[in-house]
Amino acid sequence: MLFGKSLFQSVVDRLADEEEDEVEVPEPSFRVSGLSTSFATEKIEASPVNAGLRQDAYLFLMSQGEPVETKAPIKPPHLERLTVEQIAEDLQLQDHDSRDVLQERRRLFAKHNHPDTVHTDFREPANTRMKIANLLIDEAMRRLDTVA
């Protein structure tokens, strides 16, 4: 203890004295004193005389043509085939298909029939086709497991 104080207390007092001795130098500012931050000078380009020029340039960039009518999407013919027999025919499943062949058929079927690849109006039948195809392939794999 130094002069009746603990070492920690004397260090804290010394740091406080040093802090009081430092003179705070104001940081450089790019503001004009006396003006609020929302003050903005009027530029020549922003004058009402030139407002029409800006509007004309803006409207020039907008399309002037008639809106193009979009045609109704055409339903792909394979989305009409929703029975189990038709989907099994599309999958071309064989009795002697191995697990790898079945996985490859699943990937190819998904590539051509996935609901994300068709128009939103036709997602429901595409989703149904994918569900049935996956069930058929899963059943074929279960049969492979029971035979082996």
CSV table of N, CA and C in Angstrom, one decimal:
chain,number,residue,atom,x,y,z
A,1,MET,N,0.8,-1.2,0.0
A,1,MET,CA,0.0,0.0,0.0
A,1,MET,C,0.9,1.2,0.0
A,2,LEU,N,0.5,2.1,-0.9
A,2,LEU,CA,1.2,3.4,-1.0
A,2,LEU,C,0.4,4.5,-0.4
A,3,PHE,N,0.9,5.1,0.6
A,3,PHE,CA,0.3,6.2,1.3
A,3,PHE,C,-1.1,5.9,1.8
A,4,GLY,N,-1.3,4.7,2.3
A,4,GLY,CA,-2.6,4.4,2.8
A,4,GLY,C,-3.6,3.9,1.8
A,5,LYS,N,-3.2,3.7,0.5
A,5,LYS,CA,-4.0,3.2,-0.6
A,5,LYS,C,-3.5,1.9,-1.1
A,6,SER,N,-4.4,1.2,-1.7
A,6,SER,CA,-3.9,-0.1,-2.3
A,6,SER,C,-3.2,0.3,-3.6
A,7,LEU,N,-2.5,-0.7,-4.1
A,7,LEU,CA,-1.8,-0.5,-5.4
A,7,LEU,C,-2.8,-0.2,-6.5
A,8,PHE,N,-3.9,-1.0,-6.5
A,8,PHE,CA,-4.9,-0.8,-7.5
A,8,PHE,C,-5.5,0.6,-7.5
A,9,GLN,N,-5.8,1.1,-6.3
A,9,GLN,CA,-6.4,2.4,-6.1
A,9,GLN,C,-5.5,3.5,-6.6
A,10,SER,N,-4.2,3.3,-6.3
A,10,SER,CA,-3.2,4.4,-6.7
A,10,SER,C,-3.1,4.4,-8.3
A,11,VAL,N,-3.2,3.2,-8.9
A,11,VAL,CA,-3.1,3.2,-10.4
A,11,VAL,C,-4.4,3.8,-11.0
A,12,VAL,N,-5.5,3.6,-10.4
A,12,VAL,CA,-6.7,4.2,-10.9
A,12,VAL,C,-6.7,5.7,-10.7
A,13,ASP,N,-6.2,6.2,-9.6
A,13,ASP,CA,-6.0,7.6,-9.4
A,13,ASP,C,-5.1,8.3,-10.4
A,14,ARG,N,-4.0,7.6,-10.7
A,14,ARG,CA,-3.0,8.1,-11.6
A,14,ARG,C,-3.6,8.2,-13.0
A,15,LEU,N,-4.3,7.2,-13.4
A,15,LEU,CA,-5.0,7.2,-14.8
A,15,LEU,C,-6.0,8.3,-14.8
A,16,ALA,N,-6.7,8.5,-13.8
A,16,ALA,CA,-7.7,9.6,-13.8
A,16,ALA,C,-7.0,11.0,-13.9
A,17,ASP,N,-5.9,11.2,-13.2
A,17,ASP,CA,-5.2,12.4,-13.3
A,17,ASP,C,-4.6,12.6,-14.7
A,18,GLU,N,-4.1,11.6,-15.4
A,18,GLU,CA,-3.6,11.7,-16.8
A,18,GLU,C,-4.8,12.1,-17.7
A,19,GLU,N,-5.9,11.5,-17.5
A,19,GLU,CA,-7.0,11.8,-18.3
A,19,GLU,C,-7.5,13.2,-18.2
A,20,GLU,N,-7.4,13.8,-17.0
A,20,GLU,CA,-7.8,15.2,-16.8
A,20,GLU,C,-6.8,16.1,-17.5
A,21,ASP,N,-5.5,15.7,-17.6
A,21,ASP,CA,-4.5,16.6,-18.1
A,21,ASP,C,-4.6,16.7,-19.7
A,22,GLU,N,-5.2,15.6,-20.3
A,22,GLU,CA,-5.3,15.6,-21.7
A,22,GLU,C,-6.3,16.7,-22.2
A,23,VAL,N,-5.9,17.4,-23.2
A,23,VAL,CA,-6.8,18.4,-23.8
A,23,VAL,C,-7.4,17.8,-25.0
A,24,GLU,N,-8.7,17.9,-25.0
A,24,GLU,CA,-9.5,17.3,-26.1
A,24,GLU,C,-9.4,18.2,-27.3
A,25,VAL,N,-8.9,17.6,-28.4
A,25,VAL,CA,-8.8,18.4,-29.6
A,25,VAL,C,-10.0,18.0,-30.4
A,26,PRO,N,-10.8,19.0,-30.9
A,26,PRO,CA,-12.0,18.7,-31.6
A,26,PRO,C,-11.6,18.0,-33.0
A,27,GLU,N,-12.4,17.0,-33.3
A,27,GLU,CA,-12.1,16.3,-34.6
A,27,GLU,C,-12.6,17.2,-35.7
A,28,PRO,N,-11.8,17.1,-36.9
A,28,PRO,CA,-12.2,18.0,-38.0
A,28,PRO,C,-13.6,17.6,-38.5
A,29,SER,N,-14.4,18.6,-38.8
A,29,SER,CA,-15.8,18.4,-39.3
A,29,SER,C,-15.9,19.0,-40.6
A,30,PHE,N,-16.8,18.4,-41.4
A,30,PHE,CA,-17.0,18.9,-42.7
A,30,PHE,C,-18.4,19.6,-42.8
A,31,ARG,N,-18.9,19.8,-41.7
A,31,ARG,CA,-20.2,20.6,-41.6
A,31,ARG,C,-20.0,22.0,-41.5
A,32,VAL,N,-20.9,22.8,-42.0
A,32,VAL,CA,-20.8,24.2,-41.8
A,32,VAL,C,-21.6,24.5,-40.5
A,33,SER,N,-20.9,25.2,-39.6
A,33,SER,CA,-21.5,25.4,-38.3
A,33,SER,C,-22.7,26.4,-38.5
A,34,GLY,N,-23.8,26.2,-37.9
A,34,GLY,CA,-24.9,27.1,-38.0
A,34,GLY,C,-26.0,26.5,-38.9
A,35,LEU,N,-25.6,25.6,-39.7
A,35,LEU,CA,-26.6,25.0,-40.7
A,35,LEU,C,-27.0,23.6,-40.1
A,36,SER,N,-28.3,23.3,-40.2
A,36,SER,CA,-28.7,22.0,-39.8
A,36,SER,C,-28.3,21.0,-40.8
A,37,THR,N,-28.4,19.7,-40.5
A,37,THR,CA,-27.9,18.7,-41.4
A,37,THR,C,-28.9,18.5,-42.5
A,38,SER,N,-30.1,19.0,-42.4
A,38,SER,CA,-31.1,18.8,-43.5
A,38,SER,C,-31.0,19.9,-44.5
A,39,PHE,N,-30.2,20.9,-44.3
A,39,PHE,CA,-30.0,22.0,-45.3
A,39,PHE,C,-29.4,21.5,-46.6
A,40,ALA,N,-30.0,21.9,-47.7
A,40,ALA,CA,-29.4,21.5,-49.0
A,40,ALA,C,-29.6,22.7,-49.9
A,41,THR,N,-28.5,23.1,-50.6
A,41,THR,CA,-28.6,24.2,-51.5
A,41,THR,C,-29.3,23.8,-52.8
A,42,GLU,N,-30.0,24.7,-53.4
A,42,GLU,CA,-30.7,24.3,-54.6
A,42,GLU,C,-29.6,24.4,-55.8
A,43,LYS,N,-29.6,23.3,-56.5
A,43,LYS,CA,-28.7,23.2,-57.7
A,43,LYS,C,-29.5,23.7,-58.9
A,44,ILE,N,-28.7,24.1,-59.9
A,44,ILE,CA,-29.3,24.6,-61.1
A,44,ILE,C,-30.1,23.5,-61.8
A,45,GLU,N,-29.6,22.3,-61.7
A,45,GLU,CA,-30.3,21.2,-62.4
A,45,GLU,C,-31.7,20.9,-61.7
A,46,ALA,N,-31.8,21.3,-60.4
A,46,ALA,CA,-33.1,21.0,-59.7
A,46,ALA,C,-34.1,22.1,-59.8
A,47,SER,N,-33.8,23.1,-60.6
A,47,SER,CA,-34.8,24.2,-60.7
A,47,SER,C,-36.0,23.8,-61.4
A,48,PRO,N,-37.1,24.5,-61.2
A,48,PRO,CA,-38.4,24.1,-61.9
A,48,PRO,C,-38.3,24.2,-63.4
A,49,VAL,N,-37.5,25.1,-63.9
A,49,VAL,CA,-37.3,25.2,-65.3
A,49,VAL,C,-36.9,23.9,-66.0
A,50,ASN,N,-35.9,23.2,-65.3
A,50,ASN,CA,-35.4,22.0,-65.9
A,50,ASN,C,-36.1,20.8,-65.5
A,51,ALA,N,-37.1,20.9,-64.6
A,51,ALA,CA,-37.9,19.7,-64.2
A,51,ALA,C,-38.5,19.0,-65.4
A,52,GLY,N,-39.0,19.7,-66.3
A,52,GLY,CA,-39.6,19.1,-67.5
A,52,GLY,C,-38.7,18.3,-68.3
A,53,LEU,N,-37.4,18.8,-68.4
A,53,LEU,CA,-36.4,18.0,-69.1
A,53,LEU,C,-36.1,16.7,-68.5
A,54,ARG,N,-36.1,16.7,-67.1
A,54,ARG,CA,-35.8,15.4,-66.4
A,54,ARG,C,-37.0,14.5,-66.6
A,55,GLN,N,-38.2,15.0,-66.6
A,55,GLN,CA,-39.4,14.1,-66.7
A,55,GLN,C,-39.4,13.6,-68.2
A,56,ASP,N,-39.1,14.4,-69.2
A,56,ASP,CA,-39.1,13.9,-70.5
A,56,ASP,C,-38.1,12.8,-70.7
A,57,ALA,N,-36.9,13.0,-70.1
A,57,ALA,CA,-35.9,12.0,-70.2
A,57,ALA,C,-36.3,10.7,-69.6
A,58,TYR,N,-37.0,10.8,-68.4
A,58,TYR,CA,-37.5,9.6,-67.7
A,58,TYR,C,-38.6,8.9,-68.5
A,59,LEU,N,-39.5,9.7,-69.1
A,59,LEU,CA,-40.6,9.0,-69.9
A,59,LEU,C,-40.1,8.5,-71.2
A,60,PHE,N,-39.0,9.0,-71.7
A,60,PHE,CA,-38.4,8.5,-72.9
A,60,PHE,C,-37.9,7.1,-72.7
A,61,LEU,N,-37.4,6.8,-71.5
A,61,LEU,CA,-36.9,5.4,-71.2
A,61,LEU,C,-38.0,4.4,-71.0
A,62,MET,N,-39.2,4.8,-70.8
A,62,MET,CA,-40.3,3.9,-70.6
A,62,MET,C,-40.8,3.4,-71.9
A,63,SER,N,-41.3,2.2,-72.0
A,63,SER,CA,-41.7,1.6,-73.2
A,63,SER,C,-43.1,2.3,-73.6
A,64,GLN,N,-43.2,2.6,-74.9
A,64,GLN,CA,-44.4,3.2,-75.4
A,64,GLN,C,-45.3,2.2,-76.1
A,65,GLY,N,-44.8,1.0,-76.3
A,65,GLY,CA,-45.6,0.0,-77.1
A,65,GLY,C,-46.8,-0.5,-76.3
A,66,GLU,N,-47.6,-1.3,-77.0
A,66,GLU,CA,-48.7,-1.9,-76.4
A,66,GLU,C,-48.2,-3.1,-75.6
A,67,PRO,N,-48.9,-3.4,-74.5
A,67,PRO,CA,-48.5,-4.5,-73.7
A,67,PRO,C,-48.7,-5.8,-74.5
A,68,VAL,N,-47.7,-6.7,-74.4
A,68,VAL,CA,-47.8,-8.0,-75.1
A,68,VAL,C,-48.7,-8.9,-74.4
A,69,GLU,N,-49.6,-9.5,-75.2
A,69,GLU,CA,-50.5,-10.5,-74.6
A,69,GLU,C,-49.8,-11.8,-74.5
A,70,THR,N,-49.9,-12.4,-73.3
A,70,THR,CA,-49.3,-13.7,-73.1
A,70,THR,C,-50.3,-14.8,-73.5
A,71,LYS,N,-49.8,-15.8,-74.2
A,71,LYS,CA,-50.6,-16.9,-74.6
A,71,LYS,C,-50.8,-17.8,-73.4
A,72,ALA,N,-51.9,-18.4,-73.4
A,72,ALA,CA,-52.2,-19.4,-72.4
A,72,ALA,C,-51.2,-20.6,-72.5
A,73,PRO,N,-50.7,-21.1,-71.4
A,73,PRO,CA,-49.7,-22.2,-71.5
A,73,PRO,C,-50.4,-23.4,-72.1
A,74,ILE,N,-49.7,-24.2,-72.8
A,74,ILE,CA,-50.2,-25.4,-73.4
A,74,ILE,C,-49.8,-26.6,-72.5
A,75,LYS,N,-50.7,-27.4,-72.2
A,75,LYS,CA,-50.4,-28.5,-71.3
A,75,LYS,C,-49.7,-29.6,-72.0
A,76,PRO,N,-48.5,-30.0,-71.5
A,76,PRO,CA,-47.7,-31.0,-72.2
A,76,PRO,C,-48.5,-32.4,-72.2
A,77,PRO,N,-48.4,-33.1,-73.3
A,77,PRO,CA,-49.2,-34.3,-73.4
A,77,PRO,C,-48.9,-35.4,-72.4
A,78,HIS,N,-47.6,-35.4,-71.9
A,78,HIS,CA,-47.3,-36.5,-70.9
A,78,HIS,C,-48.0,-36.2,-69.6
A,79,LEU,N,-48.5,-35.0,-69.3
A,79,LEU,CA,-49.2,-34.8,-68.1
A,79,LEU,C,-50.6,-35.3,-68.1
A,80,GLU,N,-51.1,-35.8,-69.2
A,80,GLU,CA,-52.4,-36.4,-69.3
A,80,GLU,C,-52.3,-37.8,-68.9
A,81,ARG,N,-51.2,-38.4,-68.9
A,81,ARG,CA,-51.0,-39.8,-68.5
A,81,ARG,C,-50.8,-39.9,-67.0
A,82,LEU,N,-51.9,-40.2,-66.3
A,82,LEU,CA,-51.8,-40.2,-64.8
A,82,LEU,C,-52.2,-41.5,-64.2
A,83,THR,N,-52.5,-42.5,-65.0
A,83,THR,CA,-52.8,-43.8,-64.4
A,83,THR,C,-51.5,-44.5,-64.1
A,84,VAL,N,-51.6,-45.5,-63.1
A,84,VAL,CA,-50.4,-46.2,-62.7
A,84,VAL,C,-49.8,-47.0,-63.9
A,85,GLU,N,-50.7,-47.6,-64.7
A,85,GLU,CA,-50.2,-48.3,-65.9
A,85,GLU,C,-49.4,-47.5,-66.9
A,86,GLN,N,-50.0,-46.3,-67.1
A,86,GLN,CA,-49.3,-45.4,-68.1
A,86,GLN,C,-48.0,-44.9,-67.5
A,87,ILE,N,-47.9,-44.6,-66.3
A,87,ILE,CA,-46.6,-44.1,-65.7
A,87,ILE,C,-45.6,-45.3,-65.6
A,88,ALA,N,-46.1,-46.5,-65.3
A,88,ALA,CA,-45.2,-47.6,-65.4
A,88,ALA,C,-44.6,-47.8,-66.8
A,89,GLU,N,-45.5,-47.6,-67.8
A,89,GLU,CA,-45.0,-47.7,-69.2
A,89,GLU,C,-44.0,-46.6,-69.5
A,90,ASP,N,-44.2,-45.4,-69.0
A,90,ASP,CA,-43.2,-44.3,-69.2
A,90,ASP,C,-41.9,-44.6,-68.5
A,91,LEU,N,-42.0,-45.3,-67.3
A,91,LEU,CA,-40.7,-45.6,-66.6
A,91,LEU,C,-40.0,-46.8,-67.3
A,92,GLN,N,-40.7,-47.6,-68.0
A,92,GLN,CA,-40.1,-48.8,-68.7
A,92,GLN,C,-39.4,-49.7,-67.7
A,93,LEU,N,-40.2,-50.0,-66.6
A,93,LEU,CA,-39.7,-50.9,-65.6
A,93,LEU,C,-39.6,-52.3,-66.1
A,94,GLN,N,-38.6,-53.0,-65.8
A,94,GLN,CA,-38.4,-54.4,-66.2
A,94,GLN,C,-38.2,-55.3,-64.9
A,95,ASP,N,-38.5,-56.6,-65.0
A,95,ASP,CA,-38.4,-57.5,-63.9
A,95,ASP,C,-36.9,-57.6,-63.4
A,96,HIS,N,-36.0,-57.6,-64.4
A,96,HIS,CA,-34.6,-57.8,-64.1
A,96,HIS,C,-33.8,-56.5,-63.8
A,97,ASP,N,-34.5,-55.4,-63.6
A,97,ASP,CA,-33.8,-54.1,-63.3
A,97,ASP,C,-33.1,-54.2,-61.9
A,98,SER,N,-31.8,-53.8,-61.9
A,98,SER,CA,-31.1,-53.7,-60.6
A,98,SER,C,-31.4,-52.4,-59.9
A,99,ARG,N,-30.9,-52.3,-58.7
A,99,ARG,CA,-31.2,-51.1,-57.9
A,99,ARG,C,-30.6,-49.9,-58.6
A,100,ASP,N,-29.4,-50.0,-59.1
A,100,ASP,CA,-28.8,-48.9,-59.8
A,100,ASP,C,-29.6,-48.4,-61.0
A,101,VAL,N,-30.1,-49.4,-61.8
A,101,VAL,CA,-30.9,-49.1,-62.9
A,101,VAL,C,-32.2,-48.4,-62.5
A,102,LEU,N,-32.8,-48.8,-61.4
A,102,LEU,CA,-34.0,-48.2,-60.9
A,102,LEU,C,-33.8,-46.8,-60.5
A,103,GLN,N,-32.6,-46.6,-59.8
A,103,GLN,CA,-32.3,-45.2,-59.4
A,103,GLN,C,-32.1,-44.3,-60.6
A,104,GLU,N,-31.5,-44.8,-61.6
A,104,GLU,CA,-31.2,-44.0,-62.8
A,104,GLU,C,-32.5,-43.7,-63.5
A,105,ARG,N,-33.5,-44.7,-63.5
A,105,ARG,CA,-34.8,-44.4,-64.1
A,105,ARG,C,-35.5,-43.3,-63.3
A,106,ARG,N,-35.4,-43.4,-62.0
A,106,ARG,CA,-36.0,-42.4,-61.2
A,106,ARG,C,-35.5,-41.0,-61.5
A,107,ARG,N,-34.2,-40.9,-61.6
A,107,ARG,CA,-33.5,-39.6,-62.0
A,107,ARG,C,-34.0,-39.1,-63.3
A,108,LEU,N,-34.0,-39.9,-64.3
A,108,LEU,CA,-34.4,-39.5,-65.7
A,108,LEU,C,-35.9,-39.1,-65.7
A,109,PHE,N,-36.7,-39.9,-65.0
A,109,PHE,CA,-38.1,-39.5,-64.9
A,109,PHE,C,-38.3,-38.1,-64.3
A,110,ALA,N,-37.6,-37.9,-63.2
A,110,ALA,CA,-37.7,-36.6,-62.5
A,110,ALA,C,-37.2,-35.5,-63.4
A,111,LYS,N,-36.1,-35.8,-64.1
A,111,LYS,CA,-35.6,-34.7,-65.0
A,111,LYS,C,-36.6,-34.2,-66.0
A,112,HIS,N,-37.4,-35.2,-66.5
A,112,HIS,CA,-38.4,-34.8,-67.6
A,112,HIS,C,-39.8,-34.5,-67.0
A,113,ASN,N,-40.1,-34.8,-65.8
A,113,ASN,CA,-41.4,-34.7,-65.3
A,113,ASN,C,-41.6,-33.9,-64.0
A,114,HIS,N,-40.5,-33.3,-63.5
A,114,HIS,CA,-40.5,-32.7,-62.2
A,114,HIS,C,-41.5,-31.5,-62.2
A,115,PRO,N,-42.3,-31.3,-61.2
A,115,PRO,CA,-43.3,-30.2,-61.1
A,115,PRO,C,-42.6,-28.8,-61.3
A,116,ASP,N,-41.4,-28.6,-60.9
A,116,ASP,CA,-40.8,-27.3,-61.0
A,116,ASP,C,-40.4,-27.0,-62.5
A,117,THR,N,-40.5,-27.9,-63.4
A,117,THR,CA,-40.1,-27.6,-64.8
A,117,THR,C,-41.3,-27.3,-65.6
A,118,VAL,N,-42.5,-27.4,-65.1
A,118,VAL,CA,-43.8,-27.1,-65.8
A,118,VAL,C,-44.4,-25.8,-65.3
A,119,HIS,N,-45.3,-25.3,-66.1
A,119,HIS,CA,-46.1,-24.0,-65.7
A,119,HIS,C,-46.8,-24.3,-64.4
A,120,THR,N,-47.0,-23.2,-63.7
A,120,THR,CA,-47.7,-23.4,-62.4
A,120,THR,C,-49.1,-24.0,-62.5
A,121,ASP,N,-49.8,-23.8,-63.6
A,121,ASP,CA,-51.1,-24.3,-63.8
A,121,ASP,C,-51.1,-25.8,-63.9
A,122,PHE,N,-49.9,-26.4,-64.3
A,122,PHE,CA,-49.9,-27.9,-64.5
A,122,PHE,C,-49.0,-28.6,-63.4
A,123,ARG,N,-48.8,-27.9,-62.3
A,123,ARG,CA,-47.9,-28.5,-61.3
A,123,ARG,C,-48.6,-29.7,-60.6
A,124,GLU,N,-49.9,-29.6,-60.4
A,124,GLU,CA,-50.7,-30.7,-59.7
A,124,GLU,C,-50.6,-32.0,-60.5
A,125,PRO,N,-50.8,-32.1,-61.8
A,125,PRO,CA,-50.7,-33.4,-62.4
A,125,PRO,C,-49.2,-33.8,-62.5
A,126,ALA,N,-48.3,-32.9,-62.6
A,126,ALA,CA,-46.9,-33.3,-62.6
A,126,ALA,C,-46.5,-33.8,-61.2
A,127,ASN,N,-47.0,-33.3,-60.2
A,127,ASN,CA,-46.7,-33.7,-58.8
A,127,ASN,C,-47.3,-35.2,-58.7
A,128,THR,N,-48.5,-35.4,-59.2
A,128,THR,CA,-49.1,-36.7,-59.1
A,128,THR,C,-48.3,-37.7,-59.9
A,129,ARG,N,-47.8,-37.3,-61.0
A,129,ARG,CA,-47.0,-38.3,-61.8
A,129,ARG,C,-45.7,-38.6,-61.0
A,130,MET,N,-45.1,-37.6,-60.4
A,130,MET,CA,-43.9,-37.9,-59.7
A,130,MET,C,-44.1,-38.8,-58.5
A,131,LYS,N,-45.2,-38.6,-57.8
A,131,LYS,CA,-45.6,-39.4,-56.6
A,131,LYS,C,-45.8,-40.9,-57.0
A,132,ILE,N,-46.5,-41.1,-58.1
A,132,ILE,CA,-46.8,-42.4,-58.6
A,132,ILE,C,-45.5,-43.1,-59.0
A,133,ALA,N,-44.7,-42.4,-59.8
A,133,ALA,CA,-43.4,-42.9,-60.2
A,133,ALA,C,-42.5,-43.3,-59.1
A,134,ASN,N,-42.4,-42.5,-58.1
A,134,ASN,CA,-41.6,-42.8,-56.9
A,134,ASN,C,-42.2,-44.0,-56.2
A,135,LEU,N,-43.5,-44.1,-56.1
A,135,LEU,CA,-44.1,-45.3,-55.4
A,135,LEU,C,-43.8,-46.6,-56.2
A,136,LEU,N,-43.9,-46.5,-57.5
A,136,LEU,CA,-43.6,-47.7,-58.3
A,136,LEU,C,-42.1,-48.1,-58.2
A,137,ILE,N,-41.2,-47.2,-58.2
A,137,ILE,CA,-39.8,-47.5,-58.1
A,137,ILE,C,-39.5,-48.0,-56.7
A,138,ASP,N,-40.1,-47.4,-55.7
A,138,ASP,CA,-39.9,-47.9,-54.3
A,138,ASP,C,-40.4,-49.3,-54.1
A,139,GLU,N,-41.5,-49.6,-54.8
A,139,GLU,CA,-42.1,-51.0,-54.7
A,139,GLU,C,-41.2,-52.0,-55.4
A,140,ALA,N,-40.6,-51.6,-56.6
A,140,ALA,CA,-39.7,-52.4,-57.3
A,140,ALA,C,-38.4,-52.7,-56.5
A,141,MET,N,-38.0,-51.7,-55.7
A,141,MET,CA,-36.8,-51.9,-54.9
A,141,MET,C,-37.1,-52.8,-53.7
A,142,ARG,N,-38.3,-52.7,-53.1
A,142,ARG,CA,-38.7,-53.6,-52.0
A,142,ARG,C,-38.7,-55.0,-52.5
A,143,ARG,N,-39.2,-55.2,-53.7
A,143,ARG,CA,-39.3,-56.6,-54.3
A,143,ARG,C,-37.8,-57.1,-54.5
A,144,LEU,N,-36.9,-56.2,-54.9
A,144,LEU,CA,-35.5,-56.7,-55.1
A,144,LEU,C,-35.0,-57.1,-53.7
A,145,ASP,N,-35.3,-56.4,-52.7
A,145,ASP,CA,-34.8,-56.8,-51.3
A,145,ASP,C,-35.3,-58.1,-50.8
A,146,THR,N,-36.6,-58.4,-51.1
A,146,THR,CA,-37.2,-59.6,-50.7
A,146,THR,C,-36.6,-60.8,-51.5
A,147,VAL,N,-36.3,-60.6,-52.7
A,147,VAL,CA,-35.7,-61.7,-53.6
A,147,VAL,C,-34.3,-62.0,-53.1
A,148,ALA,N,-33.5,-61.0,-52.8
A,148,ALA,CA,-32.1,-61.2,-52.5
A,148,ALA,C,-31.9,-61.8,-51.2
